[in-house]
Amino acid sequence: MNINASLFIQMLVFFIGALITMKYIWPPLIRAIEERQKKISDGLIAATRGEKALAVANEQGKAIEADARSRASTIVADGEKRAQTIVEEAKAQAQVEADRILETARQEAAQEVQRAREALRKDVAELAVAGAEQILAREVDKSVHAQMLEQLKAKL
């Protein structure tokens, strides 16, 4: 065979192969590459959006955390105030109760002093009558005796 014919046939097969490749193989390959590029660009856009959303979520999380800390400190402060109020109320109640107990004790002491005075008056009156009986050596009438005791009690 001739080298020119061989070269011509090779060239013709090459061009037919190139045409078949350009007609049937190249378009799906280009379409697949374009789809891949579109997916990659969509993925990059989604990643950018995700990063922005993450940044926004982090900021919101920080704001929520700051708000929660603020609320917690407010709740703690309110609790401390309430505890202080309860302590003050308890102190006031204890003081009122102590004053009441003290007043009751004073009243009981006053009553006891009064009873002791009455008993002392009675004893002194009886001693005075007994002494007067012995001095006078005569019998005293019971009604007169009772009247004298009452007068003596009133004077004491």
Backbone as ProteinMPNN parsed JSONL, in Angstrom:
{"seq_chain_A": "MNINASLFIQMLVFFIGALITMKYIWPPLIRAIEERQKKISDGLIAATRGEKALAVANEQGKAIEADARSRASTIVADGEKRAQTIVEEAKAQAQVEADRILETARQEAAQEVQRAREALRKDVAELAVAGAEQILAREVDKSVHAQMLEQLKAKL", "coords_chain_A": {"N_chain_A": [[0.798, -1.177, 0.0], [0.17, 2.177, -0.42], [1.847, 4.896, 1.047], [0.698, 7.384, 1.054], [-1.994, 6.861, 0.627], [-2.516, 5.42, 2.861], [-2.016, 7.339, 4.792], [-4.009, 9.141, 4.101], [-6.357, 7.602, 4.62], [-6.046, 7.201, 7.317], [-6.242, 9.826, 8.145], [-8.866, 10.36, 7.339], [-10.269, 8.495, 8.964], [-9.566, 9.524, 11.392], [-10.846, 12.08, 11.291], [-13.535, 11.238, 11.027], [-13.774, 9.882, 13.418], [-13.359, 12.072, 15.13], [-15.59, 13.649, 14.439], [-17.698, 11.924, 15.254], [-17.069, 11.781, 17.922], [-17.407, 14.518, 18.598], [-20.109, 14.818, 17.999], [-21.563, 12.812, 19.463], [-20.251, 12.048, 21.874], [-18.947, 14.236, 23.025], [-21.026, 16.326, 23.731], [-22.634, 15.097, 25.941], [-20.553, 14.818, 27.76], [-19.687, 17.48, 28.144], [-22.074, 18.503, 29.159], [-22.205, 17.034, 31.572], [-19.927, 18.025, 32.834], [-20.671, 20.745, 33.049], [-22.94, 20.471, 34.685], [-21.669, 19.47, 36.932], [-20.042, 21.687, 37.557], [-22.066, 23.503, 38.127], [-23.234, 22.277, 40.377], [-21.08, 22.417, 42.135], [-20.75, 25.208, 42.321], [-23.273, 25.869, 43.395], [-23.023, 24.482, 45.805], [-20.906, 25.919, 46.954], [-22.153, 28.411, 47.254], [-24.208, 27.665, 49.007], [-22.617, 26.885, 51.148], [-21.498, 29.341, 51.822], [-23.819, 30.703, 52.532], [-24.509, 29.062, 54.692], [-22.351, 29.551, 56.427], [-22.831, 32.24, 56.96], [-25.344, 31.98, 58.188], [-24.564, 30.458, 60.367], [-22.913, 32.289, 61.672], [-24.84, 34.231, 62.312], [-26.483, 32.664, 63.944], [-24.674, 32.093, 65.994], [-24.333, 34.672, 67.037], [-26.957, 35.166, 67.864], [-27.139, 33.146, 69.746], [-25.235, 34.035, 71.589], [-26.501, 36.39, 72.38], [-28.834, 35.346, 73.509], [-27.68, 33.866, 75.549], [-26.512, 35.936, 77.047], [-28.849, 37.273, 77.786], [-30.054, 35.257, 79.297], [-28.182, 35.018, 81.362], [-28.472, 37.551, 82.466], [-31.152, 37.435, 83.298], [-30.909, 35.353, 85.127], [-29.194, 36.491, 87.023], [-30.868, 38.53, 87.881], [-32.949, 37.018, 88.979], [-31.568, 35.755, 91.034], [-30.824, 38.002, 92.533], [-33.38, 38.932, 93.222], [-34.206, 36.756, 94.745], [-32.372, 36.915, 96.851], [-33.158, 39.375, 97.93], [-35.748, 38.722, 98.718], [-35.192, 36.749, 100.587], [-33.852, 38.301, 102.46], [-35.949, 39.968, 103.211], [-37.661, 38.084, 104.342], [-36.086, 37.279, 106.489], [-35.954, 39.688, 107.912], [-38.674, 40.004, 108.498], [-39.034, 37.766, 110.119], [-37.331, 38.454, 112.211], [-38.681, 40.706, 113.151], [-41.099, 39.526, 113.958], [-40.113, 37.83, 115.92], [-39.179, 39.726, 117.724], [-41.588, 40.968, 118.443], [-42.853, 38.775, 119.62], [-41.05, 38.31, 121.717], [-41.352, 40.692, 123.142], [-44.027, 40.396, 123.884], [-43.889, 38.106, 125.486], [-42.205, 39.079, 127.464], [-43.809, 41.129, 128.51], [-45.934, 39.598, 129.482], [-44.56, 38.154, 131.425], [-43.864, 40.267, 133.113], [-46.41, 41.076, 133.952], [-47.227, 38.759, 135.278], [-45.295, 38.743, 137.288], [-45.971, 41.099, 138.606], [-48.512, 40.378, 139.496], [-47.792, 38.301, 141.175], [-46.283, 39.713, 143.052], [-48.33, 41.274, 144.085], [-49.951, 39.269, 145.21], [-48.184, 38.332, 147.109], [-47.966, 40.586, 148.722], [-50.585, 40.747, 149.668], [-50.702, 38.335, 151.08], [-48.739, 38.885, 152.973], [-49.868, 41.088, 154.268], [-52.056, 39.853, 155.406], [-50.776, 38.016, 157.098], [-49.378, 39.827, 158.738], [-51.529, 41.167, 159.889], [-52.755, 39.08, 161.283], [-50.702, 38.462, 163.054], [-50.559, 40.868, 164.429], [-53.074, 40.928, 165.647], [-52.893, 38.62, 167.2], [-50.811, 39.351, 168.834], [-51.978, 41.554, 170.101], [-54.054, 40.28, 171.419], [-52.691, 38.756, 173.23], [-51.451, 40.749, 174.699], [-53.582, 42.175, 175.758], [-54.897, 40.206, 176.962], [-57.433, 39.286, 176.916], [-60.436, 38.139, 175.453], [-61.251, 38.619, 172.071], [-63.964, 39.76, 170.157], [-65.208, 37.904, 167.388], [-66.38, 39.12, 165.083], [-65.647, 41.761, 165.451], [-62.979, 41.376, 165.395], [-62.587, 40.493, 162.739], [-63.372, 42.806, 161.417], [-61.409, 44.591, 162.288], [-59.201, 43.408, 161.152], [-59.728, 43.792, 158.419], [-59.617, 46.594, 158.287], [-56.953, 46.985, 158.976], [-55.728, 45.659, 156.898], [-56.475, 47.342, 154.792], [-55.074, 49.654, 155.482], [-52.446, 48.846, 155.177]], "CA_chain_A": [[0.0, 0.0, 0.0], [0.863, 3.432, -0.585], [1.902, 5.661, 2.276], [-0.237, 8.499, 0.955], [-3.338, 6.34, 0.808], [-2.6, 5.056, 4.265], [-2.128, 8.602, 5.534], [-5.324, 9.695, 3.796], [-7.347, 6.801, 5.303], [-5.886, 7.494, 8.739], [-6.801, 11.148, 8.351], [-10.296, 10.231, 7.193], [-10.747, 7.806, 10.162], [-9.411, 10.5, 12.495], [-11.921, 13.086, 11.204], [-14.811, 10.575, 11.305], [-13.762, 9.666, 14.877], [-13.528, 13.379, 15.764], [-16.992, 14.042, 14.241], [-18.53, 11.091, 16.116], [-16.811, 12.229, 19.289], [-18.021, 15.842, 18.767], [-21.552, 14.709, 17.871], [-22.206, 11.923, 20.427], [-19.547, 11.905, 23.148], [-18.618, 15.543, 23.597], [-22.148, 17.014, 24.401], [-22.93, 14.596, 27.292], [-19.401, 15.098, 28.605], [-19.773, 18.909, 28.467], [-23.229, 18.639, 30.038], [-21.821, 16.501, 32.878], [-18.989, 18.997, 33.414], [-21.444, 21.93, 33.421], [-23.736, 20.108, 35.86], [-20.735, 19.386, 38.055], [-19.682, 23.065, 37.918], [-23.233, 24.122, 38.759], [-23.343, 21.72, 41.718], [-19.992, 22.968, 42.949], [-21.053, 26.62, 42.617], [-24.393, 25.857, 44.338], [-22.468, 24.059, 47.083], [-20.151, 27.051, 47.516], [-23.134, 29.415, 47.67], [-24.854, 27.13, 50.201], [-21.632, 26.948, 52.234], [-21.418, 30.747, 52.22], [-25.044, 30.97, 53.286], [-24.396, 28.334, 55.952], [-21.424, 30.288, 57.292], [-23.546, 33.433, 57.43], [-26.372, 31.531, 59.139], [-23.85, 30.054, 61.578], [-22.501, 33.518, 62.359], [-26.057, 34.812, 62.886], [-26.895, 31.792, 65.042], [-23.735, 32.331, 67.103], [-24.674, 35.971, 67.633], [-28.215, 34.976, 68.588], [-26.814, 32.324, 70.918], [-24.576, 34.915, 72.562], [-27.524, 37.295, 72.91], [-29.698, 34.542, 74.384], [-26.882, 33.549, 76.746], [-26.416, 37.16, 77.848], [-30.172, 37.496, 78.367], [-30.254, 34.245, 80.343], [-27.344, 35.409, 82.504], [-29.104, 38.719, 83.069], [-32.333, 36.949, 84.017], [-30.461, 34.557, 86.277], [-28.711, 37.403, 88.069], [-32.046, 39.2, 88.417], [-33.652, 36.057, 89.828], [-30.755, 35.585, 92.249], [-30.962, 39.235, 93.322], [-34.728, 38.917, 93.797], [-34.205, 35.741, 95.794], [-31.655, 37.465, 98.01], [-34.014, 40.4, 98.524], [-36.857, 38.028, 99.374], [-34.636, 36.111, 101.782], [-33.599, 39.372, 103.434], [-37.258, 40.387, 103.697], [-38.152, 37.028, 105.234], [-35.283, 37.36, 107.714], [-36.407, 40.877, 108.642], [-40.004, 39.706, 109.042], [-38.852, 36.819, 111.223], [-36.775, 39.217, 113.332], [-39.755, 41.541, 113.702], [-42.018, 38.634, 114.67], [-39.433, 37.372, 117.135], [-39.157, 40.855, 118.656], [-42.96, 41.113, 118.948], [-43.085, 37.648, 120.527], [-40.242, 38.545, 122.925], [-42.02, 41.767, 123.896], [-45.238, 39.827, 124.457], [-43.482, 37.215, 126.584], [-41.687, 39.947, 128.523], [-44.955, 41.798, 129.136], [-46.64, 38.566, 130.254], [-43.743, 37.887, 132.621], [-44.011, 41.432, 134.005], [-47.736, 41.014, 134.548], [-47.214, 37.667, 136.248], [-44.482, 39.178, 138.427], [-46.774, 42.08, 139.335], [-49.56, 39.636, 140.2], [-47.139, 37.564, 142.254], [-45.974, 40.71, 144.086], [-49.602, 41.642, 144.709], [-50.346, 38.15, 146.065], [-47.271, 38.308, 148.254], [-48.368, 41.708, 149.602], [-51.832, 40.363, 150.33], [-50.374, 37.313, 152.082], [-47.991, 39.569, 154.026], [-50.84, 41.886, 155.027], [-52.85, 38.925, 156.2], [-49.905, 37.522, 158.176], [-49.108, 40.925, 159.675], [-52.772, 41.421, 160.627], [-52.939, 37.993, 162.233], [-49.697, 38.643, 164.115], [-50.947, 42.03, 165.238], [-54.211, 40.528, 166.467], [-52.398, 37.671, 168.193], [-50.06, 40.136, 169.82], [-52.92, 42.375, 170.862], [-54.777, 39.371, 172.316], [-51.823, 38.381, 174.343], [-51.24, 41.926, 175.543], [-54.812, 42.522, 176.444], [-55.277, 38.995, 177.651], [-58.864, 39.109, 176.929], [-60.921, 37.584, 174.208], [-61.767, 39.615, 171.135], [-65.125, 39.285, 169.411], [-64.799, 37.518, 166.033], [-66.823, 40.114, 164.101], [-64.791, 42.927, 165.672], [-61.668, 40.932, 164.945], [-62.605, 40.51, 161.284], [-63.441, 44.207, 161.012], [-60.089, 45.173, 162.538], [-58.298, 42.865, 160.136], [-60.019, 44.477, 157.161], [-59.096, 47.956, 158.409], [-55.51, 46.866, 158.972], [-55.35, 45.323, 155.498], [-56.643, 48.538, 153.964], [-53.997, 50.591, 155.792], [-51.171, 48.324, 154.677]], "C_chain_A": [[0.839, 1.238, 0.0], [0.787, 4.215, 0.721], [0.931, 6.824, 2.255], [-1.674, 8.02, 1.182], [-3.54, 5.971, 2.271], [-2.785, 6.299, 5.14], [-3.501, 9.222, 5.327], [-6.421, 8.934, 4.546], [-7.268, 7.076, 6.81], [-6.49, 8.855, 9.066], [-8.317, 11.107, 8.276], [-10.89, 9.54, 8.423], [-10.657, 8.758, 11.357], [-10.547, 11.518, 12.469], [-13.294, 12.464, 11.492], [-14.905, 10.327, 12.818], [-13.978, 10.972, 15.625], [-14.967, 13.839, 15.625], [-17.917, 13.228, 15.147], [-18.346, 11.529, 17.576], [-17.494, 13.558, 19.534], [-19.541, 15.751, 18.751], [-22.168, 13.925, 19.034], [-21.532, 11.872, 21.806], [-19.344, 13.256, 23.828], [-19.804, 16.221, 24.283], [-22.505, 16.422, 25.77], [-21.782, 14.884, 28.271], [-19.41, 16.562, 29.053], [-20.942, 19.151, 29.428], [-22.893, 18.145, 31.458], [-20.861, 17.47, 33.573], [-19.739, 20.241, 33.872], [-22.32, 21.655, 34.653], [-22.851, 20.051, 37.101], [-20.322, 20.778, 38.517], [-20.845, 23.763, 38.631], [-23.409, 23.595, 40.189], [-22.27, 22.293, 42.641], [-20.29, 24.414, 43.313], [-22.237, 26.723, 43.569], [-23.919, 25.454, 45.739], [-21.683, 25.18, 47.756], [-21.094, 28.152, 48.016], [-23.825, 28.952, 48.951], [-23.894, 27.174, 51.392], [-21.5, 28.373, 52.745], [-22.651, 31.131, 53.028], [-25.004, 30.287, 54.652], [-23.463, 29.04, 56.931], [-22.09, 31.545, 57.843], [-24.607, 33.06, 58.469], [-25.728, 31.099, 60.452], [-23.413, 31.277, 62.374], [-23.708, 34.175, 63.032], [-26.526, 33.984, 64.079], [-25.97, 31.956, 66.24], [-24.043, 33.648, 67.803], [-25.965, 35.861, 68.435], [-27.987, 34.153, 69.851], [-26.149, 33.163, 72.0], [-25.587, 35.868, 73.192], [-28.445, 36.551, 73.874], [-28.963, 34.202, 75.677], [-26.763, 34.774, 77.646], [-27.75, 37.459, 78.53], [-30.436, 36.511, 79.502], [-29.423, 34.577, 81.576], [-27.964, 36.592, 83.239], [-30.327, 38.295, 83.881], [-31.934, 36.176, 85.264], [-29.964, 35.464, 87.396], [-29.867, 38.173, 88.69], [-32.805, 38.276, 89.369], [-32.894, 35.851, 91.131], [-30.89, 36.813, 93.14], [-32.341, 39.3, 93.977], [-34.829, 37.902, 94.935], [-33.497, 36.234, 97.05], [-32.49, 38.531, 98.718], [-35.156, 39.743, 99.303], [-36.364, 37.356, 100.66], [-34.378, 37.146, 102.868], [-34.916, 39.85, 104.041], [-37.806, 39.358, 104.69], [-37.398, 37.064, 106.558], [-35.734, 38.547, 108.552], [-37.78, 40.644, 109.268], [-39.896, 38.766, 110.238], [-38.283, 37.53, 112.454], [-37.859, 40.067, 113.997], [-40.743, 40.685, 114.494], [-41.397, 38.159, 115.974], [-39.405, 38.486, 118.181], [-40.538, 41.058, 119.27], [-43.25, 40.005, 119.961], [-42.302, 37.839, 121.823], [-40.878, 39.632, 123.785], [-43.274, 41.237, 124.595], [-44.897, 38.939, 125.657], [-42.982, 38.04, 127.763], [-42.829, 40.636, 129.266], [-45.747, 40.809, 129.988], [-45.882, 38.267, 131.545], [-43.851, 39.044, 133.616], [-45.359, 41.397, 134.716], [-47.81, 39.916, 135.601], [-46.417, 38.055, 137.489], [-45.261, 40.181, 139.269], [-47.88, 41.379, 140.128], [-48.968, 38.875, 141.385], [-46.77, 38.504, 143.408], [-47.24, 41.096, 144.826], [-50.071, 40.534, 145.654], [-49.476, 38.088, 147.327], [-47.616, 39.423, 149.237], [-49.624, 41.347, 150.39], [-51.551, 39.334, 151.434], [-49.636, 37.945, 153.258], [-48.925, 40.402, 154.899], [-51.642, 40.987, 155.975], [-52.03, 38.422, 157.392], [-49.638, 38.596, 159.219], [-50.351, 41.202, 160.521], [-52.996, 40.339, 161.668], [-51.95, 38.105, 163.394], [-50.059, 39.8, 165.033], [-52.097, 41.669, 166.168], [-53.74, 39.577, 167.565], [-51.62, 38.407, 169.283], [-50.976, 40.972, 170.687], [-53.691, 41.501, 171.834], [-53.933, 39.005, 173.52], [-51.597, 39.563, 175.283], [-52.48, 42.218, 176.348], [-55.306, 41.37, 177.311], [-56.783, 38.901, 177.808], [-59.31, 38.655, 175.553], [-61.522, 38.69, 173.351], [-62.918, 38.969, 170.369], [-64.719, 39.028, 167.962], [-65.224, 38.55, 165.007], [-65.969, 41.362, 164.218], [-63.398, 42.605, 165.153], [-61.569, 40.993, 163.428], [-62.627, 41.94, 160.77], [-62.08, 44.87, 161.194], [-59.079, 44.669, 161.501], [-58.502, 43.566, 158.803], [-59.458, 45.888, 157.18], [-57.568, 47.926, 158.328], [-54.996, 46.535, 157.562], [-55.417, 46.548, 154.618], [-55.525, 49.541, 154.219], [-52.669, 50.138, 155.238], [-51.188, 48.401, 153.179]], "O_chain_A": [[2.013, 1.283, 0.368], [-0.232, 4.189, 1.411], [0.398, 7.215, 3.293], [-2.466, 8.691, 1.844], [-4.611, 6.188, 2.837], [-3.581, 6.317, 6.08], [-4.09, 9.766, 6.261], [-7.341, 9.566, 5.066], [-8.291, 7.172, 7.488], [-7.148, 9.037, 10.09], [-8.988, 11.76, 9.074], [-11.944, 9.969, 8.892], [-11.542, 8.796, 12.212], [-11.151, 11.795, 13.505], [-14.131, 13.099, 12.134], [-15.956, 10.528, 13.426], [-14.687, 11.002, 16.631], [-15.532, 14.369, 16.582], [-18.832, 13.79, 15.748], [-19.301, 11.632, 18.347], [-18.113, 13.732, 20.584], [-20.204, 16.537, 19.428], [-23.208, 14.335, 19.55], [-22.216, 11.668, 22.809], [-19.54, 13.401, 25.034], [-19.603, 16.69, 25.404], [-22.67, 17.197, 26.712], [-22.009, 15.158, 29.45], [-19.165, 16.848, 30.225], [-20.817, 19.909, 30.39], [-23.268, 18.79, 32.437], [-20.98, 17.702, 34.776], [-19.481, 20.748, 34.964], [-22.43, 22.494, 35.546], [-23.229, 20.519, 38.175], [-20.254, 21.038, 39.719], [-20.651, 24.505, 39.594], [-23.696, 24.366, 41.105], [-22.543, 22.612, 43.798], [-20.113, 24.817, 44.463], [-22.228, 27.568, 44.464], [-24.364, 26.021, 46.737], [-21.775, 25.374, 48.968], [-20.862, 28.748, 49.067], [-24.011, 29.742, 49.876], [-24.308, 27.466, 52.514], [-21.402, 28.599, 53.951], [-22.554, 31.789, 54.064], [-25.42, 30.871, 55.653], [-23.753, 29.117, 58.125], [-21.945, 31.879, 59.018], [-24.753, 33.729, 59.492], [-26.278, 31.343, 61.526], [-23.527, 31.303, 63.6], [-23.621, 34.621, 64.176], [-26.921, 34.537, 65.106], [-26.431, 31.959, 67.382], [-24.014, 33.721, 69.031], [-26.066, 36.391, 69.542], [-28.572, 34.431, 70.897], [-26.457, 33.022, 73.183], [-25.538, 36.124, 74.395], [-28.792, 37.072, 74.934], [-29.543, 34.245, 76.763], [-26.898, 34.668, 78.865], [-27.787, 37.846, 79.698], [-30.977, 36.884, 80.543], [-29.896, 34.437, 82.703], [-27.982, 36.634, 84.469], [-30.515, 38.741, 85.013], [-32.542, 36.326, 86.323], [-30.268, 35.242, 88.568], [-29.856, 38.444, 89.89], [-33.249, 38.702, 90.435], [-33.495, 35.78, 92.203], [-31.051, 36.69, 94.355], [-32.463, 39.674, 95.143], [-35.459, 38.163, 95.96], [-33.959, 36.004, 98.168], [-32.528, 38.587, 99.947], [-35.483, 40.164, 100.413], [-37.039, 37.392, 101.689], [-34.649, 36.907, 104.045], [-34.992, 40.108, 105.243], [-38.343, 39.714, 105.739], [-37.993, 36.901, 107.623], [-35.881, 38.429, 109.768], [-38.027, 41.029, 110.41], [-40.581, 38.946, 111.245], [-38.685, 37.257, 113.585], [-37.949, 40.144, 115.223], [-41.174, 41.076, 115.579], [-42.066, 38.091, 117.004], [-39.583, 38.233, 119.372], [-40.656, 41.293, 120.472], [-43.818, 40.257, 121.024], [-42.819, 37.565, 122.906], [-40.937, 39.509, 125.008], [-43.549, 41.58, 125.744], [-45.538, 39.018, 126.705], [-43.291, 37.742, 128.917], [-42.822, 40.72, 130.494], [-46.181, 41.145, 131.09], [-46.477, 38.142, 132.615], [-43.92, 38.82, 134.824], [-45.449, 41.651, 135.917], [-48.378, 40.107, 136.676], [-46.813, 37.736, 138.61], [-45.223, 40.127, 140.498], [-48.155, 41.732, 141.275], [-49.566, 38.814, 142.46], [-46.919, 38.155, 144.579], [-47.234, 41.233, 146.05], [-50.532, 40.812, 146.761], [-49.953, 37.834, 148.433], [-47.564, 39.222, 150.45], [-49.725, 41.596, 151.591], [-52.069, 39.429, 152.547], [-49.878, 37.584, 154.41], [-48.789, 40.419, 156.122], [-51.868, 41.301, 157.143], [-52.503, 38.4, 158.528], [-49.663, 38.332, 160.421], [-50.245, 41.442, 161.724], [-53.38, 40.631, 162.8], [-52.3, 37.879, 164.552], [-49.889, 39.725, 166.25], [-52.1, 42.054, 167.338], [-54.139, 39.71, 168.722], [-51.754, 38.125, 170.474], [-50.759, 41.08, 171.894], [-53.961, 41.922, 172.959], [-54.402, 38.956, 174.657], [-51.557, 39.402, 176.503], [-52.385, 42.488, 177.545], [-56.047, 41.569, 178.274], [-57.273, 38.436, 178.837], [-58.565, 38.805, 174.584], [-62.212, 39.579, 173.85], [-62.858, 37.801, 169.988], [-63.983, 39.817, 167.369], [-64.439, 38.83, 164.101], [-65.603, 41.962, 163.208], [-62.73, 43.446, 164.553], [-60.58, 41.489, 162.889], [-61.961, 42.25, 159.782], [-61.647, 45.634, 160.331], [-58.218, 45.418, 161.039], [-57.528, 43.9, 158.128], [-58.881, 46.335, 156.189], [-56.968, 48.772, 157.665], [-53.978, 47.059, 157.109], [-54.532, 46.779, 153.794], [-55.07, 50.209, 153.291], [-51.841, 50.969, 154.864], [-50.216, 48.015, 152.529]]}, "name": "protein", "num_of_chains": 1, "seq": "MNINASLFIQMLVFFIGALITMKYIWPPLIRAIEERQKKISDGLIAATRGEKALAVANEQGKAIEADARSRASTIVADGEKRAQTIVEEAKAQAQVEADRILETARQEAAQEVQRAREALRKDVAELAVAGAEQILAREVDKSVHAQMLEQLKAKL"}
